[in-house]
Amino acid sequence: MANQIVPTSPIEGQKPGTSGLRKKTAVFQEPGYLENFVQSLFDGTGGAAGKTYVVGGDGRFFNDDATRTIIRMAAANGAARLIIGQNGLLSTPAASNLIRKNQTDGGIILSASHNPGGQNGDFGIKFNAANGGPAPEKITEAIYARTQDITQYRIAEADAGDISTLGSYKVGDMQVDVIDPVADYEDLMRELFDFDAIAKMFAGGFRVCFDAMHAVTGPYAKRILEGVLGAAHGSVINAVPSLDFGGGHPDPNPVWASELVALMSGTDAPDFGAASDGDGDRNMVMGRDAFVSPSDSLALLTAYAHLAPAYAGRLSGVARSMPTSQAVDIVAERLGIPCFETPTGWKFFGNLLDAGKATLCGEESAGTGSNHIREKDGLWAVLLWLNILARDGRDIVQLRRDHWRSFGRNYYSRHDYEEIPTEAAGALMSALRANLTTLPGSTVAGLTISEVDNFAYTDPVDGSLTENQGVRIRFEGGSRVVLRLSGTGTQGATLRVYLERFEAPGGDHGQDVQAALAPVIEAAETIADIKTHTGRDKADIIT
Ligand code: G16
């Protein structure tokens, strides 16, 4: 097999963000853009020679072309074997599972997650390490460093082969195994959950609606929920992955999953609703007319995980990202297990999971997962919920009400200001950081500031320090505001403002979330001077 060695030069801006490299699809289509990054990925991780990788993506526009390029580049770089999902499809959790199960050297996942797809949408590529988790910063830094001094890339002249047919073939000396994307994942879910109890619940008339949002989870949910567990035919909607996610925004929150929200508030609403994102790692769950916030979901799953066979008596600890509400901390305290607070980004859970310090992890950004893999897992969260409901007997709304009664409620919301000029966003954060020591003691919107800090995290396993992860403002009485800039946007900057107010057990717990948070919202807007810096009167997206 002949290989081409193509001279190239560094392309600016190939620094991976919160979750891999994300750019407009058109940027990835520019000559050499993908190739430079893939070669840097191989070079920055000690070369591809003799290695085995899992490769797959969420099926968005350019997934197929990118997969073929990666096959030819892996072959030219001497990789021994690639394990590829049929048609280049793999959900992020399924890829994480395959990396672990086959003990590969890592995986290359093609996705921009919940960002829109299509020719005018976004594309992305991320590298997962041999533990199945997102590459830690020392690896992404090494890859980025390579993008800055790259001089050539290698690509096989041979065709990438047929990735639409299950089976094995060779590209030069490299073996390519095209596998069923769902089978191994289905096996894993069977090991974790009480499938009999869930099947019995469905047979008894329990109705579910799972919105796959035209993204990769469709085939997984269809096979497992409808095929294996016997949910009614049609329980999974928008189940066929499309190149542009049906023109939608595959982000499972009440704004973008509006079709599901409408269904769940109709007169004939199913008992349980759920949605997942582009690459299948995020989830949203709902009861009738009731959105369960990701932070509450993490707290409730932690409180009831013992009803699932894999977690009964096996919770060593729990972890949440810093902006995620503190609802789970209260559960952990009552269970007598540690609760870790990490920076945003699933990669920060990897060491805790590997070291057995945490069993369940979650983030406000609709991610929940466990030690079964090293990624968050949308369908896993849905199945854990179904397992809990099947074994507990209460519906999700009642279960949550009872939980608040016993643990108190953490009212929670996130306000996003999107596509603001990068300099304006930077100035807002700098101004906040400049006031860390002067703010405590002052009263804003009737709330007295008790503590302000710029969150830094020392990993308890390897001691690595990650700084500048967002500004935390605490108020007397337990309310909290966190401000940080998103690491996943592709245009300008996105300011995220996370708002939280605790209402003790025995309270009303039934207030409208935005109304309950009104003073906290006012305080956040005033302290950060959001209007002056961004020119915006209100957030673009409120979830
Ligand atoms: C990624 C990360 C998550 C993170 C989320 C939001 O999710 O994997 O850990 O919480 O981004 O990040 P940000 O607030 O920086 O935009 P995904 O689903 O996009 O891979």
Coordinates of C-alpha atoms and ligand atoms in Angstrom, one line a residue:
M1 CA 0.0 0.0 0.0
A2 CA 1.4 3.4 -1.0
N3 CA 1.3 6.2 1.5
Q4 CA 1.4 9.9 0.7
I5 CA 3.4 12.2 2.9
V6 CA 1.7 15.5 2.5
P7 CA 3.6 18.7 3.5
T8 CA 1.4 21.0 5.7
S9 CA 1.8 23.9 8.0
P10 CA 0.1 24.7 11.4
I11 CA -3.5 25.9 11.3
E12 CA -4.4 28.4 14.0
G13 CA -7.1 27.6 16.6
Q14 CA -6.9 23.8 16.9
K15 CA -7.0 23.9 20.6
P16 CA -9.5 21.4 22.0
G17 CA -12.1 22.9 24.3
T18 CA -14.3 21.4 27.1
S19 CA -15.0 18.4 24.9
G20 CA -12.6 18.1 21.9
L21 CA -12.2 20.3 18.9
R22 CA -15.4 21.9 17.8
K23 CA -15.7 24.2 14.8
K24 CA -18.1 25.1 12.0
T25 CA -18.4 22.2 9.6
A26 CA -17.1 24.4 6.8
V27 CA -13.9 24.9 8.8
F28 CA -13.4 21.2 9.2
Q29 CA -13.9 20.8 5.4
E30 CA -11.1 23.2 4.6
P31 CA -8.1 21.4 3.0
G32 CA -5.8 19.9 5.6
Y33 CA -7.9 21.0 8.6
L34 CA -9.1 17.6 9.7
E35 CA -5.8 15.9 8.5
N36 CA -3.6 18.3 10.5
F37 CA -5.6 17.6 13.7
V38 CA -5.7 13.8 13.2
Q39 CA -2.0 13.7 12.5
S40 CA -1.3 15.9 15.6
L41 CA -3.6 13.5 17.6
F42 CA -1.4 10.5 16.6
D43 CA 1.9 12.4 17.0
G44 CA 0.8 13.9 20.3
T45 CA 0.0 10.5 21.8
G46 CA 3.2 8.7 20.9
G47 CA 2.3 7.7 17.3
A48 CA -0.3 5.3 16.0
A49 CA 2.1 2.5 15.1
G50 CA 0.8 -0.9 16.3
K51 CA -2.2 0.7 18.0
T52 CA -5.9 -0.1 18.0
Y53 CA -8.6 2.6 18.1
V54 CA -12.3 2.7 18.2
V55 CA -13.8 5.1 15.6
G56 CA -17.3 6.4 15.3
G57 CA -19.5 9.4 15.4
D58 CA -23.0 10.8 15.7
G59 CA -23.8 10.7 12.0
R60 CA -23.9 14.4 11.4
F61 CA -22.9 15.9 8.0
F62 CA -19.2 15.1 7.3
N63 CA -19.2 12.1 9.7
D64 CA -18.8 9.7 6.7
D65 CA -16.0 11.7 4.9
A66 CA -14.1 12.3 8.2
T67 CA -14.3 8.6 9.1
R68 CA -12.8 7.6 5.7
T69 CA -10.0 10.1 6.1
I70 CA -9.2 8.8 9.6
I71 CA -9.1 5.2 8.3
R72 CA -6.6 6.1 5.6
M73 CA -4.5 8.2 8.0
A74 CA -4.5 5.5 10.7
A75 CA -3.4 2.9 8.1
A76 CA -0.6 5.2 6.8
N77 CA 0.5 5.9 10.4
G78 CA 0.9 2.1 11.0
A79 CA -2.2 1.5 13.3
A80 CA -2.8 -2.2 13.7
R81 CA -6.6 -2.2 13.9
L82 CA -9.7 0.0 13.9
I83 CA -13.0 -0.9 15.4
I84 CA -15.7 1.1 13.6
G85 CA -19.4 1.3 14.1
Q86 CA -21.4 0.4 11.0
N87 CA -21.8 3.4 8.8
G88 CA -19.4 5.2 11.0
L89 CA -22.0 5.5 13.8
L90 CA -21.3 5.1 17.5
S91 CA -22.8 7.0 20.4
T92 CA -20.2 8.5 22.7
P93 CA -21.1 6.1 25.6
A94 CA -21.0 3.1 23.2
A95 CA -17.5 4.2 22.0
S96 CA -16.3 4.5 25.6
N97 CA -17.6 1.0 26.3
L98 CA -15.9 -0.5 23.2
I99 CA -12.6 1.2 24.1
R100 CA -12.7 -0.5 27.6
K101 CA -14.1 -3.8 26.5
N102 CA -11.5 -4.3 23.8
Q103 CA -8.7 -2.7 25.8
T104 CA -7.8 -0.4 22.8
D105 CA -5.4 2.4 22.9
G106 CA -8.2 4.9 22.7
G107 CA -11.0 6.1 20.4
I108 CA -11.7 8.9 18.0
I109 CA -15.2 10.2 18.3
L110 CA -16.7 12.5 15.7
S111 CA -19.3 14.8 17.2
A112 CA -20.1 18.3 18.2
S113 CA -22.5 16.8 20.7
H114 CA -25.6 18.9 21.2
N115 CA -24.5 21.6 18.7
P116 CA -26.6 21.7 15.5
G117 CA -25.2 19.8 12.5
G118 CA -25.3 20.0 8.7
Q119 CA -23.3 21.9 6.2
N120 CA -23.9 25.2 8.1
G121 CA -23.8 23.6 11.5
D122 CA -20.9 22.4 13.7
F123 CA -18.6 19.4 13.6
G124 CA -16.2 18.1 16.1
I125 CA -13.6 15.5 16.9
K126 CA -12.5 14.2 20.3
F127 CA -10.0 11.7 21.5
N128 CA -10.8 9.3 24.3
A129 CA -8.0 7.6 26.2
A130 CA -7.5 3.9 26.9
N131 CA -9.7 4.2 30.0
G132 CA -12.6 5.1 27.7
G133 CA -12.8 8.7 29.0
P134 CA -12.2 12.1 27.4
A135 CA -8.5 12.7 27.1
P136 CA -7.2 14.6 30.1
E137 CA -5.7 18.0 29.7
K138 CA -2.1 16.8 29.5
I139 CA -3.0 14.8 26.4
T140 CA -5.1 17.5 24.8
E141 CA -2.2 20.0 25.5
A142 CA 0.2 17.6 23.8
I143 CA -2.1 17.3 20.7
Y144 CA -2.5 21.1 20.6
A145 CA 1.2 21.6 20.9
R146 CA 1.7 19.4 17.9
T147 CA -0.9 21.3 15.8
Q148 CA 1.4 24.3 16.2
D149 CA 4.5 22.8 14.7
I150 CA 3.2 20.2 12.3
T151 CA 5.0 19.9 9.0
Q152 CA 3.4 16.9 7.3
Y153 CA 0.7 14.3 7.5
R154 CA 0.5 10.8 6.3
I155 CA -2.4 9.3 4.4
A156 CA -2.9 6.0 2.5
E157 CA -3.6 6.2 -1.2
A158 CA -5.8 3.2 -0.8
D159 CA -9.6 3.5 -0.5
A160 CA -11.0 3.5 3.0
G161 CA -13.2 0.4 2.2
D162 CA -16.9 -0.4 2.9
I163 CA -18.0 0.7 6.4
S164 CA -21.6 0.0 5.7
T165 CA -21.3 -3.8 5.9
L166 CA -20.6 -5.7 9.1
G167 CA -17.4 -7.7 8.9
S168 CA -13.6 -7.2 8.6
Y169 CA -11.3 -6.1 5.9
K170 CA -7.8 -4.7 5.5
V171 CA -6.4 -1.3 4.4
G172 CA -2.8 -2.2 3.8
D173 CA -1.7 -4.0 6.9
M174 CA -4.3 -2.5 9.1
Q175 CA -7.4 -4.5 10.0
V176 CA -10.8 -2.8 10.0
D177 CA -13.6 -4.4 12.0
V178 CA -17.0 -2.9 11.2
I179 CA -19.3 -3.8 14.1
D180 CA -22.9 -3.5 15.1
P181 CA -22.9 -0.2 17.1
V182 CA -25.6 -1.3 19.5
A183 CA -24.8 -4.9 20.5
D184 CA -22.0 -4.4 23.1
Y185 CA -23.8 -1.5 24.6
E186 CA -27.0 -3.5 25.0
D187 CA -25.1 -6.3 26.7
L188 CA -23.7 -3.8 29.2
M189 CA -27.1 -2.4 30.0
R190 CA -28.4 -5.9 30.7
E191 CA -25.7 -6.4 33.2
L192 CA -26.5 -3.2 35.1
F193 CA -30.3 -3.1 35.3
D194 CA -33.3 -5.1 36.3
F195 CA -34.6 -5.6 32.8
D196 CA -37.3 -8.0 34.0
A197 CA -38.8 -5.3 36.3
I198 CA -38.8 -2.7 33.6
A199 CA -40.3 -5.1 31.0
K200 CA -43.0 -6.0 33.6
M201 CA -43.8 -2.3 34.1
F202 CA -44.1 -1.8 30.3
A203 CA -46.3 -4.9 30.0
G204 CA -48.5 -3.4 32.7
G205 CA -49.3 -0.4 30.6
F206 CA -46.5 2.1 31.7
R207 CA -46.0 4.4 28.7
V208 CA -42.7 6.1 27.8
C209 CA -41.7 8.6 25.1
F210 CA -38.0 8.8 24.2
D211 CA -37.1 11.6 21.9
A212 CA -33.9 10.7 20.1
M213 CA -33.9 14.2 18.4
H214 CA -32.9 12.7 15.0
A215 CA -29.6 11.8 16.5
V216 CA -27.4 8.8 17.2
T217 CA -29.4 7.4 20.2
G218 CA -32.3 6.4 17.9
P219 CA -31.1 3.0 17.0
Y220 CA -30.0 2.3 20.6
A221 CA -33.3 3.3 22.2
K222 CA -35.4 1.6 19.6
R223 CA -33.6 -1.7 20.1
I224 CA -33.4 -1.6 23.9
L225 CA -36.6 0.1 24.9
E226 CA -39.0 -1.2 22.2
G227 CA -37.2 -4.3 21.1
V228 CA -35.8 -5.8 24.3
L229 CA -37.9 -4.3 27.0
G230 CA -41.2 -4.2 25.1
A231 CA -42.2 -0.5 25.3
A232 CA -45.0 0.1 22.8
H233 CA -44.0 0.5 19.2
G234 CA -43.5 4.3 18.5
S235 CA -42.3 5.0 22.1
V236 CA -39.1 6.3 20.5
I237 CA -39.7 9.3 18.4
N238 CA -37.3 11.0 15.9
A239 CA -35.4 7.7 15.9
V240 CA -33.6 7.9 12.6
P241 CA -30.2 9.7 12.8
S242 CA -30.1 12.4 10.1
L243 CA -27.2 14.5 8.8
D244 CA -28.6 17.8 10.3
F245 CA -30.7 16.3 13.1
G246 CA -33.9 17.1 11.2
G247 CA -32.8 20.8 11.1
G248 CA -33.0 20.9 14.8
H249 CA -30.7 21.5 17.7
P250 CA -30.1 18.1 19.3
D251 CA -29.8 19.5 22.9
P252 CA -32.1 17.7 25.4
N253 CA -33.5 20.6 27.4
P254 CA -37.0 22.1 27.6
V255 CA -36.2 24.7 24.9
W256 CA -34.9 22.4 22.2
A257 CA -36.9 19.3 23.0
S258 CA -40.1 21.2 22.7
E259 CA -41.9 18.4 20.9
L260 CA -41.4 16.1 23.9
V261 CA -42.3 18.9 26.3
A262 CA -45.6 19.5 24.4
L263 CA -46.4 15.7 24.4
M264 CA -45.7 15.4 28.1
S265 CA -48.1 18.2 28.9
G266 CA -50.9 17.0 26.7
T267 CA -54.0 15.3 28.0
D268 CA -52.8 11.8 27.1
A269 CA -49.3 12.3 28.2
P270 CA -47.1 9.2 28.7
D271 CA -45.9 8.3 32.3
F272 CA -42.3 9.2 31.6
G273 CA -40.5 11.3 28.9
A274 CA -36.8 11.5 28.0
A275 CA -34.5 12.9 25.4
S276 CA -30.9 12.5 24.4
D277 CA -28.5 14.6 22.4
G278 CA -26.5 14.4 19.2
D279 CA -24.0 11.8 20.4
G280 CA -26.1 10.2 23.1
D281 CA -24.3 11.2 26.2
R282 CA -26.7 13.8 27.6
N283 CA -30.2 13.2 28.9
M284 CA -33.3 15.0 29.9
V285 CA -36.1 13.3 31.9
M286 CA -39.6 14.3 32.6
G287 CA -42.8 13.3 34.3
R288 CA -46.2 14.4 33.2
D289 CA -46.0 18.2 32.8
A290 CA -42.8 18.2 35.0
F291 CA -39.2 18.7 33.8
V292 CA -36.7 17.2 36.2
S293 CA -33.6 19.4 36.3
P294 CA -30.3 17.5 35.7
S295 CA -29.2 18.5 39.1
D296 CA -32.3 17.1 40.8
S297 CA -32.0 14.0 38.6
L298 CA -28.5 13.4 39.9
A299 CA -29.6 13.8 43.5
L300 CA -32.6 11.4 43.0
L301 CA -30.6 8.8 41.1
T302 CA -28.0 8.8 43.9
A303 CA -30.8 8.4 46.5
Y304 CA -32.4 5.5 44.7
A305 CA -29.6 3.8 42.8
H306 CA -29.7 0.9 45.2
L307 CA -32.8 -0.3 43.4
A308 CA -30.6 -1.2 40.4
P309 CA -28.6 -4.4 40.7
A310 CA -25.3 -2.8 39.7
Y311 CA -25.4 -0.2 42.4
A312 CA -27.1 -1.8 45.4
G313 CA -24.6 -1.3 48.3
R314 CA -22.0 -0.2 45.9
L315 CA -21.9 3.6 45.9
S316 CA -18.4 4.6 47.0
G317 CA -19.0 8.3 46.4
V318 CA -20.5 10.8 44.0
A319 CA -19.1 13.7 42.0
R320 CA -20.7 16.7 40.4
S321 CA -19.3 19.6 38.3
M322 CA -18.9 22.8 40.3
P323 CA -21.9 24.7 38.7
T324 CA -24.2 21.7 39.3
S325 CA -26.6 22.3 42.1
Q326 CA -25.7 21.1 45.6
A327 CA -28.8 18.9 45.9
V328 CA -26.6 15.8 45.5
D329 CA -24.3 16.9 48.3
I330 CA -27.2 16.7 50.7
V331 CA -28.0 13.1 49.6
A332 CA -24.4 12.1 49.8
E333 CA -24.1 13.4 53.3
R334 CA -27.1 11.4 54.4
L335 CA -25.8 8.3 52.7
G336 CA -22.4 8.9 54.4
I337 CA -20.5 8.9 51.1
P338 CA -18.1 11.6 49.8
C339 CA -19.2 14.2 47.3
F340 CA -16.5 15.6 45.0
E341 CA -16.8 19.0 43.2
T342 CA -14.9 19.2 39.9
P343 CA -14.5 21.7 37.1
T344 CA -17.0 21.5 34.2
G345 CA -16.0 18.7 31.8
W346 CA -16.5 15.0 32.1
K347 CA -12.8 14.5 31.8
F348 CA -12.4 15.6 35.4
F349 CA -14.4 12.6 36.7
G350 CA -12.1 10.1 35.0
N351 CA -9.5 9.8 37.8
L352 CA -12.2 9.6 40.5
L353 CA -13.9 6.8 38.7
D354 CA -10.7 5.0 37.9
A355 CA -9.6 5.2 41.5
G356 CA -13.0 4.0 42.8
K357 CA -13.6 7.2 44.7
A358 CA -16.9 8.0 42.9
T359 CA -19.6 5.7 41.5
L360 CA -22.1 8.2 40.1
C361 CA -21.3 11.5 38.5
G362 CA -23.4 14.3 37.0
E363 CA -23.5 17.7 35.6
E364 CA -26.0 20.5 35.3
S365 CA -25.5 20.3 31.5
A366 CA -27.7 17.2 31.3
G367 CA -25.0 14.7 31.8
T368 CA -25.2 11.8 34.2
G369 CA -23.2 8.6 34.3
S370 CA -21.4 6.0 36.4
N371 CA -18.4 3.8 36.6
H372 CA -19.8 1.5 33.9
I373 CA -17.9 3.6 31.3
R374 CA -15.9 6.8 31.4
E375 CA -18.4 9.1 29.7
K376 CA -21.8 10.4 30.6
D377 CA -24.5 8.3 29.2
G378 CA -28.0 9.4 28.1
L379 CA -29.7 6.1 27.7
W380 CA -28.1 4.7 30.8
A381 CA -29.7 7.5 32.8
V382 CA -33.1 6.8 31.3
L383 CA -32.7 3.1 32.1
L384 CA -31.7 3.8 35.6
W385 CA -34.7 6.0 36.0
L386 CA -37.0 3.3 34.6
N387 CA -35.4 0.7 36.8
I388 CA -36.0 2.9 39.9
L389 CA -39.6 3.6 38.9
A390 CA -40.3 -0.1 38.2
R391 CA -39.0 -1.2 41.6
D392 CA -40.3 1.8 43.6
G393 CA -43.8 2.0 42.3
R394 CA -44.2 5.8 42.7
D395 CA -44.3 8.0 39.6
I396 CA -41.4 10.4 39.0
V397 CA -43.3 13.5 40.0
Q398 CA -44.4 11.9 43.4
L399 CA -40.9 10.6 44.0
R400 CA -39.4 14.0 43.4
R401 CA -42.0 15.7 45.7
D402 CA -41.3 13.2 48.5
H403 CA -37.5 13.8 48.0
W404 CA -37.8 17.6 48.3
R405 CA -40.0 17.1 51.4
S406 CA -37.2 15.0 53.0
F407 CA -34.1 16.7 51.6
G408 CA -35.2 20.2 50.8
R409 CA -35.3 21.7 47.3
N410 CA -32.4 23.4 45.4
Y411 CA -34.2 25.8 43.0
Y412 CA -31.9 25.9 40.0
S413 CA -31.6 27.6 36.6
R414 CA -29.0 28.4 34.1
H415 CA -29.1 31.7 32.0
D416 CA -27.0 31.7 28.9
Y417 CA -25.9 34.8 26.9
E418 CA -24.8 33.4 23.6
E419 CA -22.4 34.7 20.9
I420 CA -21.2 37.8 22.8
P421 CA -17.9 39.3 21.7
T422 CA -15.0 37.4 23.2
E423 CA -13.4 40.6 24.5
A424 CA -16.6 41.7 26.3
A425 CA -17.0 38.3 27.9
G426 CA -13.3 38.3 29.0
A427 CA -13.7 41.8 30.4
L428 CA -16.8 40.8 32.4
M429 CA -14.9 37.8 34.0
S430 CA -11.8 39.9 34.6
A431 CA -13.8 42.5 36.4
L432 CA -15.4 39.9 38.6
R433 CA -12.1 38.3 39.4
A434 CA -10.7 41.8 40.3
N435 CA -13.4 42.1 43.0
L436 CA -13.1 38.7 44.7
T437 CA -12.0 40.3 48.0
T438 CA -14.1 43.4 47.9
L439 CA -17.5 41.8 47.3
P440 CA -17.9 39.8 50.5
G441 CA -20.0 41.7 53.1
S442 CA -22.0 43.8 50.6
T443 CA -25.7 43.4 50.0
V444 CA -27.2 43.2 46.6
A445 CA -30.9 42.7 45.8
G446 CA -31.5 42.0 49.5
L447 CA -28.9 39.2 49.5
T448 CA -25.7 39.5 51.5
I449 CA -22.6 38.1 49.8
S450 CA -20.7 35.8 52.1
E451 CA -17.9 34.4 50.0
V452 CA -16.5 34.8 46.5
D453 CA -13.8 32.7 44.8
N454 CA -12.3 31.8 41.5
F455 CA -12.8 28.1 41.4
A456 CA -9.6 26.0 41.3
Y457 CA -9.5 22.2 41.5
T458 CA -6.7 19.9 42.8
D459 CA -7.4 16.4 41.6
P460 CA -7.3 14.2 44.6
V461 CA -5.8 11.3 42.7
D462 CA -2.9 12.8 40.7
G463 CA -2.6 16.2 42.4
S464 CA -3.0 18.1 39.2
L465 CA -4.2 21.7 39.6
T466 CA -6.8 23.3 37.3
E467 CA -7.4 27.0 37.8
N468 CA -9.7 29.7 36.6
Q469 CA -12.8 27.5 36.4
G470 CA -15.5 30.1 37.1
V471 CA -16.4 32.6 39.8
R472 CA -18.5 31.4 42.7
I473 CA -20.6 33.9 44.7
R474 CA -22.2 32.6 47.8
F475 CA -24.9 34.5 49.8
E476 CA -25.9 34.2 53.4
G477 CA -28.7 31.6 53.6
G478 CA -27.2 29.2 51.1
S479 CA -28.1 30.8 47.7
R480 CA -25.3 30.8 45.1
V481 CA -24.4 32.2 41.7
V482 CA -21.7 30.8 39.5
L483 CA -20.4 32.6 36.3
R484 CA -18.2 31.0 33.7
L485 CA -17.6 31.1 30.0
S486 CA -18.6 28.0 28.0
G487 CA -15.8 25.9 26.5
T488 CA -18.0 24.3 23.8
G489 CA -19.3 27.2 21.7
T490 CA -18.0 27.8 18.2
Q491 CA -18.9 31.5 17.7
G492 CA -17.9 34.3 20.0
A493 CA -18.3 33.6 23.7
T494 CA -21.2 32.2 25.8
L495 CA -21.6 33.5 29.3
R496 CA -23.2 30.9 31.6
V497 CA -24.8 32.2 34.8
Y498 CA -25.9 29.4 37.2
L499 CA -28.4 30.3 39.8
E500 CA -29.3 28.4 42.9
R501 CA -31.5 28.9 46.0
F502 CA -32.1 26.3 48.7
E503 CA -35.5 25.8 50.4
A504 CA -35.2 23.6 53.5
P505 CA -37.3 20.4 54.0
G506 CA -40.8 21.1 55.0
G507 CA -41.1 24.2 52.8
D508 CA -43.6 24.7 50.0
H509 CA -41.2 23.5 47.2
G510 CA -43.9 24.3 44.6
Q511 CA -42.8 27.7 43.5
D512 CA -42.1 28.6 39.9
V513 CA -38.3 28.3 39.5
Q514 CA -37.6 31.7 37.9
A515 CA -39.9 33.4 40.5
A516 CA -38.2 31.6 43.4
L517 CA -34.8 32.7 42.0
A518 CA -35.7 36.3 41.2
P519 CA -33.5 38.0 43.9
V520 CA -30.6 35.7 43.0
I521 CA -31.0 36.6 39.3
E522 CA -31.1 40.3 40.1
A523 CA -28.0 40.0 42.3
A524 CA -26.1 38.1 39.6
E525 CA -27.0 40.7 36.9
T526 CA -26.0 43.6 39.1
I527 CA -22.7 42.1 40.5
A528 CA -21.4 41.0 37.1
D529 CA -22.8 44.2 35.4
I530 CA -24.0 41.9 32.6
K531 CA -26.0 44.6 30.8
T532 CA -23.0 47.0 30.5
H533 CA -20.6 44.3 29.4
T534 CA -22.8 42.4 27.0
G535 CA -25.4 45.0 25.9
R536 CA -28.1 42.4 26.6
D537 CA -31.2 42.9 28.7
K538 CA -31.8 39.3 29.2
A539 CA -30.4 35.8 28.6
D540 CA -30.9 34.1 25.3
I541 CA -31.5 30.7 26.7
I542 CA -33.0 30.0 30.1
T543 CA -33.1 26.4 31.2
Ligands
G16_1 C1 -19.4 19.0 27.2 C2 -18.7 18.3 28.3 C3 -19.5 18.4 29.6 C4 -19.8 19.9 29.9 C5 -20.5 20.4 28.7 C6 -20.8 21.9 28.8 O1 -20.6 18.3 27.0 O2 -18.5 16.9 28.0 O3 -18.7 17.8 30.6 O4 -20.6 20.0 31.0 O5 -19.7 20.3 27.6 O6 -19.7 22.6 28.7 P1 -19.6 24.2 28.5 O7 -20.4 24.8 29.7 O8 -18.2 24.5 28.6 O9 -20.2 24.6 27.2 P2 -20.9 17.7 25.6 O10 -22.2 16.9 25.7 O11 -21.1 18.9 24.7 O12 -19.7 16.8 25.2

